Coordinates of C-alpha atoms in Angstrom, one line a residue:
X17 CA 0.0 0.0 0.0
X18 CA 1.3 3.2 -0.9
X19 CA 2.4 5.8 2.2
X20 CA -0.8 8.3 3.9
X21 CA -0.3 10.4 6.3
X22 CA -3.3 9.3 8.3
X23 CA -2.8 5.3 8.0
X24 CA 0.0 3.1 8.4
X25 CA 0.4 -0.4 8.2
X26 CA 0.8 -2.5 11.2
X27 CA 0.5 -5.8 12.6
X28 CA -2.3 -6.9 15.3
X29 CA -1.1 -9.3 17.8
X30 CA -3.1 -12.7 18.4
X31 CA -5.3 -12.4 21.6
X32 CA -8.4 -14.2 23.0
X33 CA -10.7 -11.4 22.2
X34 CA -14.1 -10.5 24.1
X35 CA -16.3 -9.5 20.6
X36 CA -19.9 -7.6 20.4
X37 CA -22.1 -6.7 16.8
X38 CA -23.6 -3.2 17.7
X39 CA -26.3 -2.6 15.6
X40 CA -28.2 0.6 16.3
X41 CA -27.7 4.1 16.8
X42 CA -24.8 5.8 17.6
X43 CA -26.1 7.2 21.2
X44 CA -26.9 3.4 21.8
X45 CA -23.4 2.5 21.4
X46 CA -22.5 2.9 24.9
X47 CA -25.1 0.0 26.2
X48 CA -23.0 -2.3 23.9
X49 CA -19.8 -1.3 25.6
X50 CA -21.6 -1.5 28.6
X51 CA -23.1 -5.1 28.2
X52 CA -19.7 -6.1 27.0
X53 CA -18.1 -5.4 30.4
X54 CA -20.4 -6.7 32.4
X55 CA -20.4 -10.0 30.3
X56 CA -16.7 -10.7 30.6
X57 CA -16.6 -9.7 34.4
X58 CA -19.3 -11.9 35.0
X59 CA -17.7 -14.6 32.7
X60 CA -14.3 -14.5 35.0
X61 CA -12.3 -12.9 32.7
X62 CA -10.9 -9.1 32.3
X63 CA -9.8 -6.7 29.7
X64 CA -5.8 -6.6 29.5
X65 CA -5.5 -4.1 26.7
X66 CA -6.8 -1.8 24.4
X67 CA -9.7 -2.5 22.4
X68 CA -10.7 -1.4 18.7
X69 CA -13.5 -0.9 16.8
X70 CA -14.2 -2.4 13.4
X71 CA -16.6 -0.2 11.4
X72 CA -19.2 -2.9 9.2
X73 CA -21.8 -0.1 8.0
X74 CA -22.3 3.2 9.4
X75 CA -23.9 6.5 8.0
X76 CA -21.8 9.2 8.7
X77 CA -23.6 12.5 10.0
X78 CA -26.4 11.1 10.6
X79 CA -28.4 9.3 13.4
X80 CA -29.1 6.2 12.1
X81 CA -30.6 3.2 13.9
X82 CA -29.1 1.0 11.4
X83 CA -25.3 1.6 12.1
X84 CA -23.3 -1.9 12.3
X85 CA -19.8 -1.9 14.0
X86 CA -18.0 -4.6 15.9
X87 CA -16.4 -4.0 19.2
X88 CA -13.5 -5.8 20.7
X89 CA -11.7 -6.2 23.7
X90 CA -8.5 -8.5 24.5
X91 CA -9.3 -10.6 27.4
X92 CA -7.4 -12.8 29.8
X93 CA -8.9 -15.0 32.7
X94 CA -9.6 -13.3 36.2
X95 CA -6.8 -15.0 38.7
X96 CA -8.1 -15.1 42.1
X97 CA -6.0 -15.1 44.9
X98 CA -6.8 -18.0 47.8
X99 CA -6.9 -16.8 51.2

């Protein structure tokens, strides 16, 4: 791919990923995130580094309830210490 000064190319490292389809508005976006977080504390696991967003179909200036993207999270199992 030829050189932009907004992109670069780069390589994603393998992870166990915690992974959520929003579809709805943008203002809704926030109960996905949301539900994410409280799935993968519940599921024993937590979020050990940053997440991304992966854009599917999305109207741009406008509030549509029809926006698709795809959130994800690396994960790693909750250790527990024994007392």
């Amino acid at each position: 791919l030829p050189n932009h000064p907004r992109m670069e190319i780069g390589i994603l490292e393998g992870a166990q990923m915690a992974t959520l389809v929003h579809v709805g508005t943008w203002t809704t976006g926030l109960q996905s995130y949301q539900a994410l977080g409280t799935w993968v504390e519940q599921s024993g696991f937590q979020f050990c580094g940053p997440g991304r967003e992966i854009f599917i179909d999305i109207k741009l200036g406008e509030e549509s309830d029809n926006n698709i993207f795809e959130i994800q999270f690396p994960i790693e199992p909750t250790t527990t210490l024994l007392q």
